[in-house]
C-alpha cells in the first residue's frame, strides 16, 4: 500500500524550495490525429503519479513550504465521462480551486515539475534544479515500490517461460512476441513496460529491434528484451537464446557476456560509482574478445582507446521502476562526463541501498559500426578484421537482470529467468 504522506515528507525535506512553490502536473490526453473523439492511452506524468498514485488527466499537485501542506487538485468527472468511459471521481480538491490557491500566493517563485500546467509561469532554471533533486529523492524505492516490482518480475518470468517453450526453428519473431506477452498478461501484467524486442539472427545486432516476420532458423541467436508492467512499475530484462545447437563461436561469445554480466552484478554495492562498474565490465568484455581472437591488445588499453565500443556500444544499464529508465541521470551537481565512450551511459552516480538498476552488457557484430571505413582505420590494429567479418551476420548477445541495491549482496529480481542453458 502506498504511503503517500511518507513520500511527501521525504520530498519536502529533500527539495531546495526555500520559499518557492512546487507545482506538478499530470498532463492531458493527446487526441489521435484523425479528428475523432479518441485519444492515445493516457498516462500521468511519473512525477505526478509518484505523488498521488493516480492516472488523473489534468490533475495538479501543489505544495507551499510555508504551510507545509500538499494539495491534490482534480477535475470533476462529467456525466459524459461516467457514461462513455465509466470514469469515477478521483480523490482530491476540485481543480477549480487551484487558480485561487495560486493567486493567493503572488510574486512567489515556482518550480514546475511533471507536465505543464495552464496558467503557471515557472522559473525554468529553478525548475530544472528542483527536478534533479526530486529525481534523486525518489531513487531509493520504498517497500510498496519493491513489492510491485517483485510482482512485475514474476509476471515477466512467466512470459519468458512461455517464449522458451515456443522457441524452435521455423517460428517467427512476431509469433514469439505473442507467446511472450501473452505470458506476461496471464501472470498479471497490465501492459508491456516498453516495446518488446524479439530479434533473430542478424537482427539481434540491432539494439532496439521491433519484431517482424523473420523466421528463426537453426543456429540463430534470438535476443529478447522485454518486460511486464504492473501499476506503472516495469521490469526490463534481456535473455539471448540459440535455436538448436550453438556453434563454438556462439558458445564462447555467450559465455564472455555471461561472465562479464555476473561480475558486474557482484560489483553493484553501495558506494560503487556506476561509471566504474560500467568501465570494469567493458574491460571484462574486451578481455573475452581478446581471448576469442576477435580483438588484439591489452584489454584495459583497448578500453582506454574506446576500441570496445565497436562491439559494446551502449551503457551497462540504468535505473528501473516507475517506468523504464526511471530516475536515471546524474548525481545532482555532477557535470556530464565528456568522454565519448560514456556518452550513452544513462546514469552517473554512486549506488545506494534501495536503488533498482539494470545490468545489461552485450557484444554485437553491427555492420554499421564494423563496416565504417573511419573506424576500420582508427582501430586497424585492435581487431582481427578477417575474423570479425566472418561473423557480421551473427547478431549479438545481451544479458540483463534487475538488481535491488542492498547494504550487502544485491537482490536479483529477475533471477527466476534462466540465463544458463
mmCIF file with all atom_site columns, N, CA and C in Angstrom, residues 379-419:
data_model
loop_
_atom_site.group_PDB
_atom_site.id
_atom_site.type_symbol
_atom_site.label_atom_id
_atom_site.label_alt_id
_atom_site.label_comp_id
_atom_site.label_asym_id
_atom_site.label_entity_id
_atom_site.label_seq_id
_atom_site.pdbx_PDB_ins_code
_atom_site.Cartn_x
_atom_site.Cartn_y
_atom_site.Cartn_z
_atom_site.occupancy
_atom_site.B_iso_or_equiv
_atom_site.pdbx_formal_charge
_atom_site.auth_seq_id
_atom_site.auth_comp_id
_atom_site.auth_asym_id
_atom_site.auth_atom_id
_atom_site.pdbx_PDB_model_num
ATOM 1   N N  . UNK A 1 379 ? 40.992 1.709   -35.740 1.00 0.00 ? 379 UNK A N  1
ATOM 2   C CA . UNK A 1 379 ? 41.223 0.535   -34.914 1.00 0.00 ? 379 UNK A CA 1
ATOM 3   C C  . UNK A 1 379 ? 41.799 -0.621  -35.730 1.00 0.00 ? 379 UNK A C  1
ATOM 4   N N  . UNK A 1 380 ? 42.599 -0.300  -36.736 1.00 0.00 ? 380 UNK A N  1
ATOM 5   C CA . UNK A 1 380 ? 43.089 -1.329  -37.646 1.00 0.00 ? 380 UNK A CA 1
ATOM 6   C C  . UNK A 1 380 ? 43.934 -2.380  -36.928 1.00 0.00 ? 380 UNK A C  1
ATOM 7   N N  . UNK A 1 381 ? 44.634 -1.977  -35.847 1.00 0.00 ? 381 UNK A N  1
ATOM 8   C CA . UNK A 1 381 ? 45.494 -2.922  -35.140 1.00 0.00 ? 381 UNK A CA 1
ATOM 9   C C  . UNK A 1 381 ? 44.816 -3.530  -33.914 1.00 0.00 ? 381 UNK A C  1
ATOM 10  N N  . UNK A 1 382 ? 43.582 -3.114  -33.638 1.00 0.00 ? 382 UNK A N  1
ATOM 11  C CA . UNK A 1 382 ? 42.890 -3.561  -32.422 1.00 0.00 ? 382 UNK A CA 1
ATOM 12  C C  . UNK A 1 382 ? 41.955 -4.736  -32.664 1.00 0.00 ? 382 UNK A C  1
ATOM 13  N N  . UNK A 1 383 ? 41.669 -5.008  -33.929 1.00 0.00 ? 383 UNK A N  1
ATOM 14  C CA . UNK A 1 383 ? 40.659 -6.011  -34.269 1.00 0.00 ? 383 UNK A CA 1
ATOM 15  C C  . UNK A 1 383 ? 41.227 -6.984  -35.287 1.00 0.00 ? 383 UNK A C  1
ATOM 16  N N  . UNK A 1 384 ? 40.900 -8.242  -35.136 1.00 0.00 ? 384 UNK A N  1
ATOM 17  C CA . UNK A 1 384 ? 41.161 -9.243  -36.161 1.00 0.00 ? 384 UNK A CA 1
ATOM 18  C C  . UNK A 1 384 ? 40.035 -9.116  -37.179 1.00 0.00 ? 384 UNK A C  1
ATOM 19  N N  . UNK A 1 385 ? 40.223 -8.263  -38.143 1.00 0.00 ? 385 UNK A N  1
ATOM 20  C CA . UNK A 1 385 ? 39.127 -7.903  -39.037 1.00 0.00 ? 385 UNK A CA 1
ATOM 21  C C  . UNK A 1 385 ? 38.659 -9.081  -39.884 1.00 0.00 ? 385 UNK A C  1
ATOM 22  N N  . UNK A 1 386 ? 39.555 -9.983  -40.236 1.00 0.00 ? 386 UNK A N  1
ATOM 23  C CA . UNK A 1 386 ? 39.116 -11.159 -41.006 1.00 0.00 ? 386 UNK A CA 1
ATOM 24  C C  . UNK A 1 386 ? 38.121 -11.985 -40.198 1.00 0.00 ? 386 UNK A C  1
ATOM 25  N N  . UNK A 1 387 ? 38.414 -12.194 -38.909 1.00 0.00 ? 387 UNK A N  1
ATOM 26  C CA . UNK A 1 387 ? 37.510 -12.979 -38.064 1.00 0.00 ? 387 UNK A CA 1
ATOM 27  C C  . UNK A 1 387 ? 36.208 -12.225 -37.817 1.00 0.00 ? 387 UNK A C  1
ATOM 28  N N  . UNK A 1 388 ? 36.312 -10.920 -37.584 1.00 0.00 ? 388 UNK A N  1
ATOM 29  C CA . UNK A 1 388 ? 35.100 -10.124 -37.369 1.00 0.00 ? 388 UNK A CA 1
ATOM 30  C C  . UNK A 1 388 ? 34.193 -10.176 -38.591 1.00 0.00 ? 388 UNK A C  1
ATOM 31  N N  . UNK A 1 389 ? 34.784 -10.067 -39.769 1.00 0.00 ? 389 UNK A N  1
ATOM 32  C CA . UNK A 1 389 ? 33.979 -10.087 -40.999 1.00 0.00 ? 389 UNK A CA 1
ATOM 33  C C  . UNK A 1 389 ? 33.264 -11.422 -41.188 1.00 0.00 ? 389 UNK A C  1
ATOM 34  N N  . UNK A 1 390 ? 33.877 -12.509 -40.715 1.00 0.00 ? 390 UNK A N  1
ATOM 35  C CA . UNK A 1 390 ? 33.245 -13.823 -40.863 1.00 0.00 ? 390 UNK A CA 1
ATOM 36  C C  . UNK A 1 390 ? 31.954 -13.933 -40.061 1.00 0.00 ? 390 UNK A C  1
ATOM 37  N N  . UNK A 1 391 ? 31.796 -13.068 -39.059 1.00 0.00 ? 391 UNK A N  1
ATOM 38  C CA . UNK A 1 391 ? 30.653 -13.181 -38.153 1.00 0.00 ? 391 UNK A CA 1
ATOM 39  C C  . UNK A 1 391 ? 29.732 -11.963 -38.209 1.00 0.00 ? 391 UNK A C  1
ATOM 40  N N  . UNK A 1 392 ? 29.797 -11.208 -39.294 1.00 0.00 ? 392 UNK A N  1
ATOM 41  C CA . UNK A 1 392 ? 28.979 -9.996  -39.384 1.00 0.00 ? 392 UNK A CA 1
ATOM 42  C C  . UNK A 1 392 ? 27.483 -10.291 -39.343 1.00 0.00 ? 392 UNK A C  1
ATOM 43  N N  . UNK A 1 393 ? 27.064 -11.466 -39.737 1.00 0.00 ? 393 UNK A N  1
ATOM 44  C CA . UNK A 1 393 ? 25.641 -11.787 -39.716 1.00 0.00 ? 393 UNK A CA 1
ATOM 45  C C  . UNK A 1 393 ? 25.175 -12.510 -38.476 1.00 0.00 ? 393 UNK A C  1
ATOM 46  N N  . UNK A 1 394 ? 26.036 -12.607 -37.457 1.00 0.00 ? 394 UNK A N  1
ATOM 47  C CA . UNK A 1 394 ? 25.697 -13.431 -36.293 1.00 0.00 ? 394 UNK A CA 1
ATOM 48  C C  . UNK A 1 394 ? 24.721 -12.752 -35.348 1.00 0.00 ? 394 UNK A C  1
ATOM 49  N N  . UNK A 1 395 ? 24.652 -11.423 -35.399 1.00 0.00 ? 395 UNK A N  1
ATOM 50  C CA . UNK A 1 395 ? 23.782 -10.696 -34.473 1.00 0.00 ? 395 UNK A CA 1
ATOM 51  C C  . UNK A 1 395 ? 24.539 -10.297 -33.233 1.00 0.00 ? 395 UNK A C  1
ATOM 52  N N  . UNK A 1 396 ? 24.045 -10.698 -32.075 1.00 0.00 ? 396 UNK A N  1
ATOM 53  C CA . UNK A 1 396 ? 24.711 -10.324 -30.837 1.00 0.00 ? 396 UNK A CA 1
ATOM 54  C C  . UNK A 1 396 ? 24.088 -11.005 -29.639 1.00 0.00 ? 396 UNK A C  1
ATOM 55  N N  . UNK A 1 397 ? 24.715 -10.755 -28.487 1.00 0.00 ? 397 UNK A N  1
ATOM 56  C CA . UNK A 1 397 ? 24.290 -11.335 -27.216 1.00 0.00 ? 397 UNK A CA 1
ATOM 57  C C  . UNK A 1 397 ? 24.156 -10.209 -26.197 1.00 0.00 ? 397 UNK A C  1
ATOM 58  N N  . UNK A 1 398 ? 23.032 -10.167 -25.501 1.00 0.00 ? 398 UNK A N  1
ATOM 59  C CA . UNK A 1 398 ? 22.860 -9.270  -24.360 1.00 0.00 ? 398 UNK A CA 1
ATOM 60  C C  . UNK A 1 398 ? 22.179 -10.058 -23.250 1.00 0.00 ? 398 UNK A C  1
ATOM 61  N N  . UNK A 1 399 ? 22.612 -9.846  -22.018 1.00 0.00 ? 399 UNK A N  1
ATOM 62  C CA . UNK A 1 399 ? 22.017 -10.491 -20.850 1.00 0.00 ? 399 UNK A CA 1
ATOM 63  C C  . UNK A 1 399 ? 21.763 -9.400  -19.821 1.00 0.00 ? 399 UNK A C  1
ATOM 64  N N  . UNK A 1 400 ? 20.537 -9.347  -19.308 1.00 0.00 ? 400 UNK A N  1
ATOM 65  C CA . UNK A 1 400 ? 20.146 -8.239  -18.432 1.00 0.00 ? 400 UNK A CA 1
ATOM 66  C C  . UNK A 1 400 ? 19.310 -8.730  -17.267 1.00 0.00 ? 400 UNK A C  1
ATOM 67  N N  . UNK A 1 401 ? 19.700 -8.295  -16.070 1.00 0.00 ? 401 UNK A N  1
ATOM 68  C CA . UNK A 1 401 ? 18.927 -8.538  -14.862 1.00 0.00 ? 401 UNK A CA 1
ATOM 69  C C  . UNK A 1 401 ? 18.601 -7.211  -14.188 1.00 0.00 ? 401 UNK A C  1
ATOM 70  N N  . UNK A 1 402 ? 17.633 -7.260  -13.273 1.00 0.00 ? 402 UNK A N  1
ATOM 71  C CA . UNK A 1 402 ? 17.236 -6.091  -12.479 1.00 0.00 ? 402 UNK A CA 1
ATOM 72  C C  . UNK A 1 402 ? 17.642 -6.339  -11.040 1.00 0.00 ? 402 UNK A C  1
ATOM 73  N N  . UNK A 1 403 ? 18.482 -5.474  -10.485 1.00 0.00 ? 403 UNK A N  1
ATOM 74  C CA . UNK A 1 403 ? 19.033 -5.652  -9.153  1.00 0.00 ? 403 UNK A CA 1
ATOM 75  C C  . UNK A 1 403 ? 18.545 -4.568  -8.204  1.00 0.00 ? 403 UNK A C  1
ATOM 76  N N  . UNK A 1 404 ? 18.198 -4.980  -6.990  1.00 0.00 ? 404 UNK A N  1
ATOM 77  C CA . UNK A 1 404 ? 17.955 -4.043  -5.897  1.00 0.00 ? 404 UNK A CA 1
ATOM 78  C C  . UNK A 1 404 ? 19.251 -3.911  -5.108  1.00 0.00 ? 404 UNK A C  1
ATOM 79  N N  . UNK A 1 405 ? 19.742 -2.686  -4.951  1.00 0.00 ? 405 UNK A N  1
ATOM 80  C CA . UNK A 1 405 ? 20.935 -2.464  -4.155  1.00 0.00 ? 405 UNK A CA 1
ATOM 81  C C  . UNK A 1 405 ? 20.550 -2.542  -2.683  1.00 0.00 ? 405 UNK A C  1
ATOM 82  N N  . UNK A 1 406 ? 21.286 -3.350  -1.950  1.00 0.00 ? 406 UNK A N  1
ATOM 83  C CA . UNK A 1 406 ? 21.041 -3.545  -0.521  1.00 0.00 ? 406 UNK A CA 1
ATOM 84  C C  . UNK A 1 406 ? 22.323 -3.195  0.229   1.00 0.00 ? 406 UNK A C  1
ATOM 85  N N  . UNK A 1 407 ? 22.302 -3.196  1.563   1.00 0.00 ? 407 UNK A N  1
ATOM 86  C CA . UNK A 1 407 ? 23.560 -2.953  2.292   1.00 0.00 ? 407 UNK A CA 1
ATOM 87  C C  . UNK A 1 407 ? 24.631 -4.003  2.014   1.00 0.00 ? 407 UNK A C  1
ATOM 88  N N  . UNK A 1 408 ? 24.229 -5.163  1.538   1.00 0.00 ? 408 UNK A N  1
ATOM 89  C CA . UNK A 1 408 ? 25.188 -6.215  1.233   1.00 0.00 ? 408 UNK A CA 1
ATOM 90  C C  . UNK A 1 408 ? 25.085 -6.658  -0.213  1.00 0.00 ? 408 UNK A C  1
ATOM 91  N N  . UNK A 1 409 ? 24.885 -7.953  -0.400  1.00 0.00 ? 409 UNK A N  1
ATOM 92  C CA . UNK A 1 409 ? 24.767 -8.500  -1.761  1.00 0.00 ? 409 UNK A CA 1
ATOM 93  C C  . UNK A 1 409 ? 23.462 -8.023  -2.396  1.00 0.00 ? 409 UNK A C  1
ATOM 94  N N  . UNK A 1 410 ? 23.499 -7.628  -3.668  1.00 0.00 ? 410 UNK A N  1
ATOM 95  C CA . UNK A 1 410 ? 22.266 -7.142  -4.292  1.00 0.00 ? 410 UNK A CA 1
ATOM 96  C C  . UNK A 1 410 ? 21.237 -8.251  -4.448  1.00 0.00 ? 410 UNK A C  1
ATOM 97  N N  . UNK A 1 411 ? 19.968 -7.851  -4.448  1.00 0.00 ? 411 UNK A N  1
ATOM 98  C CA . UNK A 1 411 ? 18.866 -8.780  -4.697  1.00 0.00 ? 411 UNK A CA 1
ATOM 99  C C  . UNK A 1 411 ? 18.551 -8.774  -6.187  1.00 0.00 ? 411 UNK A C  1
ATOM 100 N N  . UNK A 1 412 ? 18.601 -9.931  -6.808  1.00 0.00 ? 412 UNK A N  1
ATOM 101 C CA . UNK A 1 412 ? 18.307 -10.053 -8.233  1.00 0.00 ? 412 UNK A CA 1
ATOM 102 C C  . UNK A 1 412 ? 16.818 -10.350 -8.410  1.00 0.00 ? 412 UNK A C  1
ATOM 103 N N  . UNK A 1 413 ? 16.063 -9.349  -8.854  1.00 0.00 ? 413 UNK A N  1
ATOM 104 C CA . UNK A 1 413 ? 14.618 -9.520  -9.017  1.00 0.00 ? 413 UNK A CA 1
ATOM 105 C C  . UNK A 1 413 ? 14.275 -10.483 -10.145 1.00 0.00 ? 413 UNK A C  1
ATOM 106 N N  . UNK A 1 414 ? 15.185 -10.657 -11.097 1.00 0.00 ? 414 UNK A N  1
ATOM 107 C CA . UNK A 1 414 ? 14.886 -11.469 -12.285 1.00 0.00 ? 414 UNK A CA 1
ATOM 108 C C  . UNK A 1 414 ? 15.677 -12.769 -12.305 1.00 0.00 ? 414 UNK A C  1
ATOM 109 N N  . UNK A 1 415 ? 16.112 -13.212 -11.129 1.00 0.00 ? 415 UNK A N  1
ATOM 110 C CA . UNK A 1 415 ? 16.905 -14.442 -11.058 1.00 0.00 ? 415 UNK A CA 1
ATOM 111 C C  . UNK A 1 415 ? 16.117 -15.677 -11.492 1.00 0.00 ? 415 UNK A C  1
ATOM 112 N N  . UNK A 1 416 ? 14.774 -15.607 -11.457 1.00 0.00 ? 416 UNK A N  1
ATOM 113 C CA . UNK A 1 416 ? 13.973 -16.771 -11.825 1.00 0.00 ? 416 UNK A CA 1
ATOM 114 C C  . UNK A 1 416 ? 13.925 -16.996 -13.334 1.00 0.00 ? 416 UNK A C  1
ATOM 115 N N  . UNK A 1 417 ? 14.471 -16.080 -14.111 1.00 0.00 ? 417 UNK A N  1
ATOM 116 C CA . UNK A 1 417 ? 14.502 -16.242 -15.574 1.00 0.00 ? 417 UNK A CA 1
ATOM 117 C C  . UNK A 1 417 ? 15.842 -16.837 -15.940 1.00 0.00 ? 417 UNK A C  1
ATOM 118 N N  . UNK A 1 418 ? 15.899 -18.092 -16.357 1.00 0.00 ? 418 UNK A N  1
ATOM 119 C CA . UNK A 1 418 ? 17.196 -18.739 -16.583 1.00 0.00 ? 418 UNK A CA 1
ATOM 120 C C  . UNK A 1 418 ? 18.032 -18.006 -17.617 1.00 0.00 ? 418 UNK A C  1
ATOM 121 N N  . UNK A 1 419 ? 19.333 -17.973 -17.365 1.00 0.00 ? 419 UNK A N  1
ATOM 122 C CA . UNK A 1 419 ? 20.268 -17.391 -18.352 1.00 0.00 ? 419 UNK A CA 1
ATOM 123 C C  . UNK A 1 419 ? 21.426 -18.330 -18.649 1.00 0.00 ? 419 UNK A C  1
#
